CSV table of C-alpha atoms and ligand atoms in Angstrom, one decimal:
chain,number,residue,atom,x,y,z
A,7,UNK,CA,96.6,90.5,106.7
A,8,UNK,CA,96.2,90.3,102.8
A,9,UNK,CA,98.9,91.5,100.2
A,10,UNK,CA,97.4,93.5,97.6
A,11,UNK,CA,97.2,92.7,93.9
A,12,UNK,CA,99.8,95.3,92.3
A,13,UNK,CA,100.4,94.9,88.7
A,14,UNK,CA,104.3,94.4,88.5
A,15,UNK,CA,104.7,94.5,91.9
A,16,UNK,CA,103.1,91.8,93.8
A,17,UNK,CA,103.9,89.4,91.1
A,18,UNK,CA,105.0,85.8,91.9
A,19,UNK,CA,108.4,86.6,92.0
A,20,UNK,CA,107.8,89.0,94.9
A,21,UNK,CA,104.9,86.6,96.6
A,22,UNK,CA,107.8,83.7,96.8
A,23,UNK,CA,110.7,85.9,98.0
A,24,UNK,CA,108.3,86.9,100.4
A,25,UNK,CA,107.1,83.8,101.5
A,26,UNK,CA,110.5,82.4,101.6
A,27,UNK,CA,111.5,85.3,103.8
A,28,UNK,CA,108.8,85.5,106.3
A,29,UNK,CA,107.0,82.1,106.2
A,30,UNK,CA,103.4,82.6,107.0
A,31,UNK,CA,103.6,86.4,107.6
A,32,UNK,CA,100.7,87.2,105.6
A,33,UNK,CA,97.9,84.8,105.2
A,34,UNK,CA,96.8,85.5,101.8
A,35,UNK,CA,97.2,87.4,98.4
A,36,UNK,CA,94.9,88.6,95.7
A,37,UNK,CA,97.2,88.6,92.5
A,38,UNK,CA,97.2,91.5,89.7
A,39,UNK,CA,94.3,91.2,87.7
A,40,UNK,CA,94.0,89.2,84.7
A,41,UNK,CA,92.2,91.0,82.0
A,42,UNK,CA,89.0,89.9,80.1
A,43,UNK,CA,89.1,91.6,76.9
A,44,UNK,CA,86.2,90.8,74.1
A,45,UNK,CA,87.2,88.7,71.5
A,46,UNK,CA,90.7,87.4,73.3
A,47,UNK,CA,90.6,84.1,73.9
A,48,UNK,CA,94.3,84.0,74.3
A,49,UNK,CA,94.3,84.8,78.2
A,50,UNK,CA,94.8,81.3,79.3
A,51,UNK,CA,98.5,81.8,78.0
A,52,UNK,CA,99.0,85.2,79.5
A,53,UNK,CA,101.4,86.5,81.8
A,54,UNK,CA,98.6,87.5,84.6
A,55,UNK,CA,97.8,83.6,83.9
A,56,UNK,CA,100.7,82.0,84.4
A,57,UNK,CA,101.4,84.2,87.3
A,58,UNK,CA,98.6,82.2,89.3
A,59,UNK,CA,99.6,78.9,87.8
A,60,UNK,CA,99.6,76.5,90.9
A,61,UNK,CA,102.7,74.8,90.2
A,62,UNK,CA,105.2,78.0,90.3
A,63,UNK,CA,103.0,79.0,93.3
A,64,UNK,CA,104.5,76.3,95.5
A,65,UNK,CA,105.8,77.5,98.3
A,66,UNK,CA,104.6,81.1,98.0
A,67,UNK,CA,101.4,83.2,100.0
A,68,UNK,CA,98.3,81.2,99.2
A,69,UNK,CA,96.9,83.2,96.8
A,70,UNK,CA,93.4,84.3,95.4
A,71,UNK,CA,93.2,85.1,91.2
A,72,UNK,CA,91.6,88.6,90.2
A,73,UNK,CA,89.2,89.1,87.2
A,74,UNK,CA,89.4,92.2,85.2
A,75,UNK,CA,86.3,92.6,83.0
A,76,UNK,CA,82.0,93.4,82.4
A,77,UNK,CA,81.3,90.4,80.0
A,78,UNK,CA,79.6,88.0,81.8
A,79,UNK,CA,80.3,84.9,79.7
A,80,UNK,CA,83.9,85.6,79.8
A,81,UNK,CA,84.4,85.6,83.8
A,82,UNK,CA,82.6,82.3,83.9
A,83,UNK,CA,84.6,80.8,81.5
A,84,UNK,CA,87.5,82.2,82.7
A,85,UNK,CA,86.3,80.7,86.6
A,86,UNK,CA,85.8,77.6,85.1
A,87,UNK,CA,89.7,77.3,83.9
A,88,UNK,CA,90.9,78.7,87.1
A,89,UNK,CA,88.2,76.0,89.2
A,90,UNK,CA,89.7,73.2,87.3
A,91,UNK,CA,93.4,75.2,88.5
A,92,UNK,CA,92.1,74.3,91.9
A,93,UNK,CA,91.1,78.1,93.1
A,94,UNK,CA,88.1,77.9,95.2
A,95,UNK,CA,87.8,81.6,95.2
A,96,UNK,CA,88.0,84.5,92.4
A,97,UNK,CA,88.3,88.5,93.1
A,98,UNK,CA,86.5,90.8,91.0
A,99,UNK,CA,88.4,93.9,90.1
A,100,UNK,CA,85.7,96.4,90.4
A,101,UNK,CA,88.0,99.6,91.5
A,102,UNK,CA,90.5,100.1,88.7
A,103,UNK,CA,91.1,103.4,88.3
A,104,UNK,CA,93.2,103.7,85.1
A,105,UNK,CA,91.4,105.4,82.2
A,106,UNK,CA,91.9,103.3,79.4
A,107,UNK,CA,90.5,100.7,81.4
A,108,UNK,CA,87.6,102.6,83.3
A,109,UNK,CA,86.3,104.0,80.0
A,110,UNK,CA,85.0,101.3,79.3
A,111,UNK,CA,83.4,100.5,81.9
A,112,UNK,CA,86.1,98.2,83.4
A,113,UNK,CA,87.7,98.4,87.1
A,114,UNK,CA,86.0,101.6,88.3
A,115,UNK,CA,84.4,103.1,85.3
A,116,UNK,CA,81.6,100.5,86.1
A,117,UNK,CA,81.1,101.9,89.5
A,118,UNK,CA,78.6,104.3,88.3
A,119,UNK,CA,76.3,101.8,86.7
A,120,UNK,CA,74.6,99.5,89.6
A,121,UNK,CA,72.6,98.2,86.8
A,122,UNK,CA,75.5,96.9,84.9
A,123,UNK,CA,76.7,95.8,87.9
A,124,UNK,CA,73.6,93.9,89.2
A,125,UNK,CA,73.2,91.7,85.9
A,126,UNK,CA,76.5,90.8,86.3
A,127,UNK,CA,76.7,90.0,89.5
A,128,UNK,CA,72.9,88.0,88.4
A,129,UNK,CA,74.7,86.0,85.9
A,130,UNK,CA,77.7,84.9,87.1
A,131,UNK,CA,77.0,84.3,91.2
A,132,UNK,CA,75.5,80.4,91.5
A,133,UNK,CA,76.3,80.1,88.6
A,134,UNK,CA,80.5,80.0,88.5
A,135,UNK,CA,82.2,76.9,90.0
A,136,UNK,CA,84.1,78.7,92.7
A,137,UNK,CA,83.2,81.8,95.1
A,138,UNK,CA,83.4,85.3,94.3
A,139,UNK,CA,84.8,88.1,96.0
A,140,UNK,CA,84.8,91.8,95.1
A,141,UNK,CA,87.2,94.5,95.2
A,142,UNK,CA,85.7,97.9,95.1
A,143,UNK,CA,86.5,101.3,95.4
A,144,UNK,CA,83.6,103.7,96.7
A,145,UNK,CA,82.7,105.6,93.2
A,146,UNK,CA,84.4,106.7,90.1
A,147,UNK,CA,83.5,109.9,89.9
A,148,UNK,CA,80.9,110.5,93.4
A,149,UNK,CA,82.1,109.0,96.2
A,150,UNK,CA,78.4,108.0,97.0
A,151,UNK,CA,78.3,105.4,94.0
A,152,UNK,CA,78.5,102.6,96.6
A,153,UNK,CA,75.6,103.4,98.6
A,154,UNK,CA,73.5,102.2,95.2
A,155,UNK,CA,75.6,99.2,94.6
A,156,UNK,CA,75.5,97.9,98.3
A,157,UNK,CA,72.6,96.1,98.1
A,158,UNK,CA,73.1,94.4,95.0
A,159,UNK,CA,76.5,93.3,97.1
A,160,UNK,CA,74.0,92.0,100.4
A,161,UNK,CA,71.7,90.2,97.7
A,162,UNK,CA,74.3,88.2,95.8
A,163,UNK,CA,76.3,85.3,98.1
A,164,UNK,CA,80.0,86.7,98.2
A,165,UNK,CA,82.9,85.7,99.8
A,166,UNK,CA,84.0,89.2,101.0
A,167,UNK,CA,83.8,92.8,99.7
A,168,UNK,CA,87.6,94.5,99.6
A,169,UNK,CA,87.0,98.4,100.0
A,170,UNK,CA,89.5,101.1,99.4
A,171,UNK,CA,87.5,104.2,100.4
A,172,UNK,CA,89.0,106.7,97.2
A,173,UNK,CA,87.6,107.2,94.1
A,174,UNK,CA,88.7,106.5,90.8
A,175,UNK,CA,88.8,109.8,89.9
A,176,UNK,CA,91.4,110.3,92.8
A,177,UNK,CA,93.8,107.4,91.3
A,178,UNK,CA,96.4,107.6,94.8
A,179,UNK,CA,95.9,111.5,95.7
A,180,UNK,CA,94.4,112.6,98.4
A,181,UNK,CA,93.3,110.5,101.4
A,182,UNK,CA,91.0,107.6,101.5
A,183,UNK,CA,87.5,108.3,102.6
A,184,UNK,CA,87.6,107.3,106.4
A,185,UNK,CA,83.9,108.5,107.1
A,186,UNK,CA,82.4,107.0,104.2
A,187,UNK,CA,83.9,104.2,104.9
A,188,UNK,CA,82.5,104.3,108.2
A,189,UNK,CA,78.9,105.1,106.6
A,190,UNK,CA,79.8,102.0,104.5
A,191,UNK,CA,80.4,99.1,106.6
A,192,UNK,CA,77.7,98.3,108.5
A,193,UNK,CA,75.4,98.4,105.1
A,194,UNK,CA,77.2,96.0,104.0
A,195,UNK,CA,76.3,92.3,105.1
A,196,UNK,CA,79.6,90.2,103.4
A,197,UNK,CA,83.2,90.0,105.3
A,198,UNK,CA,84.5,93.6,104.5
A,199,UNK,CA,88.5,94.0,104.1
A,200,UNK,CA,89.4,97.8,104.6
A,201,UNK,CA,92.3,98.7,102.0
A,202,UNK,CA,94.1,102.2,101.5
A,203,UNK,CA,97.5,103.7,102.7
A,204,UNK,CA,98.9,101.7,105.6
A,205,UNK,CA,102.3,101.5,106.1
A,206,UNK,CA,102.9,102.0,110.0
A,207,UNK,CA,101.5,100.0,112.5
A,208,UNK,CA,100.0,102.8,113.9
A,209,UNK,CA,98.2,103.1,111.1
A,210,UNK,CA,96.8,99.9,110.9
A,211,UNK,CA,95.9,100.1,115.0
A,212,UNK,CA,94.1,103.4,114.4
A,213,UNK,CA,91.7,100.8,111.4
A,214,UNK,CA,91.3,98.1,113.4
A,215,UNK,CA,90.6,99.9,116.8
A,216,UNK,CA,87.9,102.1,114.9
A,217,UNK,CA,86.3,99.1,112.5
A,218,UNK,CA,86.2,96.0,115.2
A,219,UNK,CA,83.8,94.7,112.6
A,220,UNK,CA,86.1,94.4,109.7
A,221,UNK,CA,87.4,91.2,108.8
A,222,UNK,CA,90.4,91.8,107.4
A,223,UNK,CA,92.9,94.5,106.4
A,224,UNK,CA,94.6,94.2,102.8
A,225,UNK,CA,98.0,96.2,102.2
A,226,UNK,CA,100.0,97.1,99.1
A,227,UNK,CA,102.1,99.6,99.0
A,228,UNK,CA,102.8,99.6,102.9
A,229,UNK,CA,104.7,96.0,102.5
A,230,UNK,CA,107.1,97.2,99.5
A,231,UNK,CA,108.1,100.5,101.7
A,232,UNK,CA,108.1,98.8,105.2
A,233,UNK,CA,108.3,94.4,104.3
A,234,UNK,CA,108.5,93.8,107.6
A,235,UNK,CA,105.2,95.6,108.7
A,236,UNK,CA,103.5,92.2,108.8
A,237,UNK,CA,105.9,90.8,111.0
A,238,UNK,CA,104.9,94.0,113.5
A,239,UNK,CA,101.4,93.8,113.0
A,240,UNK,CA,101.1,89.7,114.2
A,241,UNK,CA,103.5,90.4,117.2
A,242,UNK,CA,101.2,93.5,118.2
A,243,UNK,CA,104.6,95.8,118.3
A,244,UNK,CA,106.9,97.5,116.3
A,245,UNK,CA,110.5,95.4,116.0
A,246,UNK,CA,113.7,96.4,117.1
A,247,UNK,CA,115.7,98.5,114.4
A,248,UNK,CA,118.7,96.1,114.2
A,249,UNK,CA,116.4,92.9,113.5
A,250,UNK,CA,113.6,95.2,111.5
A,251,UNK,CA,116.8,96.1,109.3
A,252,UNK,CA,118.4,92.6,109.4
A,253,UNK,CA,115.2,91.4,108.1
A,254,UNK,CA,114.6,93.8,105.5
A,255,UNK,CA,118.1,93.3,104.3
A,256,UNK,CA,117.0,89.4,104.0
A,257,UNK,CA,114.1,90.1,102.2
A,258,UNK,CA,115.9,92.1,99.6
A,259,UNK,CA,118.6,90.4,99.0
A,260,UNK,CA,116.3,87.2,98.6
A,261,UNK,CA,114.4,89.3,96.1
A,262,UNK,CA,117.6,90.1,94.3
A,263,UNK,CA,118.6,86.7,93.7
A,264,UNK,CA,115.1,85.6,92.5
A,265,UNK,CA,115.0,88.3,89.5
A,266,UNK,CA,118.8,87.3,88.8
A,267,UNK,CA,117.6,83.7,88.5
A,268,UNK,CA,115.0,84.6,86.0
A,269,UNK,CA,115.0,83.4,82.8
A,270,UNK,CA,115.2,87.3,81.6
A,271,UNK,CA,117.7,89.6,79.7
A,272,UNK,CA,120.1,91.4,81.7
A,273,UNK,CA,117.8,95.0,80.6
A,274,UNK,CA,114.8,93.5,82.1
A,275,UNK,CA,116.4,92.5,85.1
A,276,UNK,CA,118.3,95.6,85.7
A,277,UNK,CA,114.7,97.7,85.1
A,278,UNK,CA,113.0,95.0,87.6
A,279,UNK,CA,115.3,95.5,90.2
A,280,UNK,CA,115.1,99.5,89.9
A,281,UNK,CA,111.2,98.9,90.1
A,282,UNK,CA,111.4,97.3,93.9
A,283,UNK,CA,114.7,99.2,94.8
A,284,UNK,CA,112.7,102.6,94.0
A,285,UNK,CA,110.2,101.2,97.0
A,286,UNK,CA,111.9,98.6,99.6
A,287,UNK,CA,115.0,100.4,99.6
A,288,UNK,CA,113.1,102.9,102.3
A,289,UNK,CA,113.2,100.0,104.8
A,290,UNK,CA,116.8,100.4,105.4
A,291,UNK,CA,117.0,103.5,106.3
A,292,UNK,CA,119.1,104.4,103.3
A,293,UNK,CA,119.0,108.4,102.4
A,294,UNK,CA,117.3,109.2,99.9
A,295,UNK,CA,120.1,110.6,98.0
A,296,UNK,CA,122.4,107.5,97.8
A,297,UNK,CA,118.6,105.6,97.2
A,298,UNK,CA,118.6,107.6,94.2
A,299,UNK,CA,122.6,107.3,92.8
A,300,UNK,CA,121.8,103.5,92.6
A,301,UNK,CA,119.1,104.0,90.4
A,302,UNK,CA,120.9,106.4,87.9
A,303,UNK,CA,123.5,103.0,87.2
A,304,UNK,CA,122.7,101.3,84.3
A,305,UNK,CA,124.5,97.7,84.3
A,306,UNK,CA,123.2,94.8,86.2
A,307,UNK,CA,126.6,93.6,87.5
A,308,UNK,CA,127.8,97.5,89.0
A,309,UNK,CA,124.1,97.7,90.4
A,310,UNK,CA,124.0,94.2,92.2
A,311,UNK,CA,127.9,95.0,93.2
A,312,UNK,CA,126.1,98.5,94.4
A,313,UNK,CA,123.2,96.7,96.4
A,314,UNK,CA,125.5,94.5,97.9
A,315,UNK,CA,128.4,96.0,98.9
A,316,UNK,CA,125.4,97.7,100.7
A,317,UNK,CA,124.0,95.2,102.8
A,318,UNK,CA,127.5,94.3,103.8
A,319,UNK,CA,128.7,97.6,104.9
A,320,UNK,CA,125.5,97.7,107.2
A,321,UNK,CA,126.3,97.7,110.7
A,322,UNK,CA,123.5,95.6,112.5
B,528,FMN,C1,101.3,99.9,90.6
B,528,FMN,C2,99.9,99.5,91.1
B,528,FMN,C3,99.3,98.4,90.6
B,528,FMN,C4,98.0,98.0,91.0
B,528,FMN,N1,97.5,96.8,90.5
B,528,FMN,C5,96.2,96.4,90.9
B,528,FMN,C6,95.6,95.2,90.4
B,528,FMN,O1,96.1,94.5,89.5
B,528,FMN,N2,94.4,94.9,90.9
B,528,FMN,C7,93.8,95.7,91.9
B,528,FMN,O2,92.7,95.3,92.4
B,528,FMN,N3,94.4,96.8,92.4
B,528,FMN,C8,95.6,97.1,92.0
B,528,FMN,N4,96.2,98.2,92.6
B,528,FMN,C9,95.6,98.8,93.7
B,528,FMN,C10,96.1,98.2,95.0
B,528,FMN,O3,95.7,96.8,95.1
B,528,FMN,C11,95.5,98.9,96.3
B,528,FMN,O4,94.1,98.9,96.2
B,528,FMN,C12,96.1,100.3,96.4
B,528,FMN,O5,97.5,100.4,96.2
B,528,FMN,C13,95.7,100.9,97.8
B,528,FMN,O6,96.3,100.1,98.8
B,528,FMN,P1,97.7,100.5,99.5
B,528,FMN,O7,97.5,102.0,100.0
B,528,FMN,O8,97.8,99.6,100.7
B,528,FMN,O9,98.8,100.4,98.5
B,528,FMN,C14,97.4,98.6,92.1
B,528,FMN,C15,98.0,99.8,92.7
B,528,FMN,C16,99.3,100.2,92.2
B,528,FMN,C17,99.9,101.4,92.8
């Protein structure tokens, strides 16, 4: 399984709580994109960058760095500071479906333009000092923009091809595309990773079971609602509520402590904490409403007293 790059949400912090909780659960992450934007050379010093920067990644899910960008000069230079990092792989972000970002041509606004995509794809494959991957989504607007841009994929060497079967037009409504999807894979002749909306492990048997030729199934949001899904998916079935809670408990409070160690005001810490309560707190079993009452308190020490008074009152 591979956690999914989600901008303020997938970050470091989270990848080494995660790691530290459930040592080898999930074999590999693709971190939030770092953005390519003309005429900024100042990326190297950039949050996305140091996010990826080997040292603080010690001990946390090996993990892959993602390009955002279209200028082909640009991603190699920026593949030949994260080579000299050590990566040996680089994901590009090809399905972003924010606006800003897609209107010009960026993340999923490129989607519709094979010929944009092939020159890139010319120019910077052989030619960068480390593999590239892609991460795609199936159109921007027409769900059929993929059927133009797989064989550019088959004709350029990559290390796998991420799909998450919406559009870009959809951002998260909707469902993903199971049937093109289906139509999709066996065009494509890379690795394919299926991505999009699983969070049960029924979920991810009803994937697997269907696409035996997949090599790999990425998750995102599934891991902050449910962190223990990896744990189910390796062992083949679901875990017993008291240790599934016991363990999601762990995770959280490890989480906690992380953010409280950060070298951040008390504001930030409290609105970073809100952030993955609004999500993980679903994986113990908390209603809704007392979810909520937490998130309407507004200083660090009452919420932390709040989240931990909590995890002790849990009966396991
Ligand atoms: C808040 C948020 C941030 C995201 N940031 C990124 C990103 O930096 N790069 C990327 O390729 N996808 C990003 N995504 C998309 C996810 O990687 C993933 O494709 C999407 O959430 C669908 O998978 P899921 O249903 O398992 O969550 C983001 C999604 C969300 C909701």
């Amino acid at each position: 399984m591979i956690l999914a790059p989600m901008q303020g949400l997938t970050e470091l912090l989270f990848r080494r709580a995660y790691q530290r909780t459930f040592p080898g659960a999930i074999r590999q992450a693709v971190a939030p994109f770092i953005s390519l934007t003309a005429g900024n050379p100042s990326h190297t010093a950039s949050k996305a960058m140091l996010d990826v920067e080997p040292r603080h990644n010690e001990g946390s899910i090996p993990v892959v760095p993602q390009i955002l960008g279209n200028d082909p000069q640009q991603m190699l230079a920026l593949a030949d500071i994260l080579a000299g990092m050590g990566y040996r792989e680089v994901n590009w972000n090809i399905g972003c479906p924010m606006r800003r970002i897609a209107a010009k041509q960026r993340g999923s606004g490129i989607l519709p333009h094979p010929d944009r995509i092939g020159a890139i794809l010319d120019a910077v494959c052989g030619h960068m000092p480390l593999q590239l991957s892609v991460k795609m989504r199936l159109g921007h607007q027409s769900p059929d923009d993929i059927f133009k841009i797989i064989p550019l994929l088959n004709s350029h060497p990559l290390a796998s091809v991420t799909i998450h079967p919406r559009t870009g037009k959809q951002l998260y409504s909707g469902h993903p595309d199971i049937e093109r999807f289906a139509q999709a894979l066996p065009l494509i002749e890379h690795p394919v990773v299926y991505n999009g909306d699983i969070t049960t492990l029924a979920q991810y048997r009803t994937i697997t079971s269907r696409f035996n030729t997949v090599s790999d199934i990425m998750i995102g949001r599934g891991i902050l609602l449910n962190p223990t899904l990896s744990l189910q998916i390796d062992a083949g079935e679901p875990l017993p509520d008291d240790i599934r809670l016991q363990l999601s408990h762990k995770f959280l409070d490890n989480l906690i402590s992380d953010i409280l160690q950060q070298p951040m005001h008390d504001e930030s810490k409290l609105r970073k904490i809100k952030e993955y309560w609004a999500l993980v707190h679903h994986s113990i079993d908390l209603p809704e409403l007392s979810a909520r009452q937490l998130l309407r308190i507004n200083t660090l020490p009452d919420l932390t007293k709040a989240i931990s008074s909590l995890s002790a009152t849990t009966v396991f």
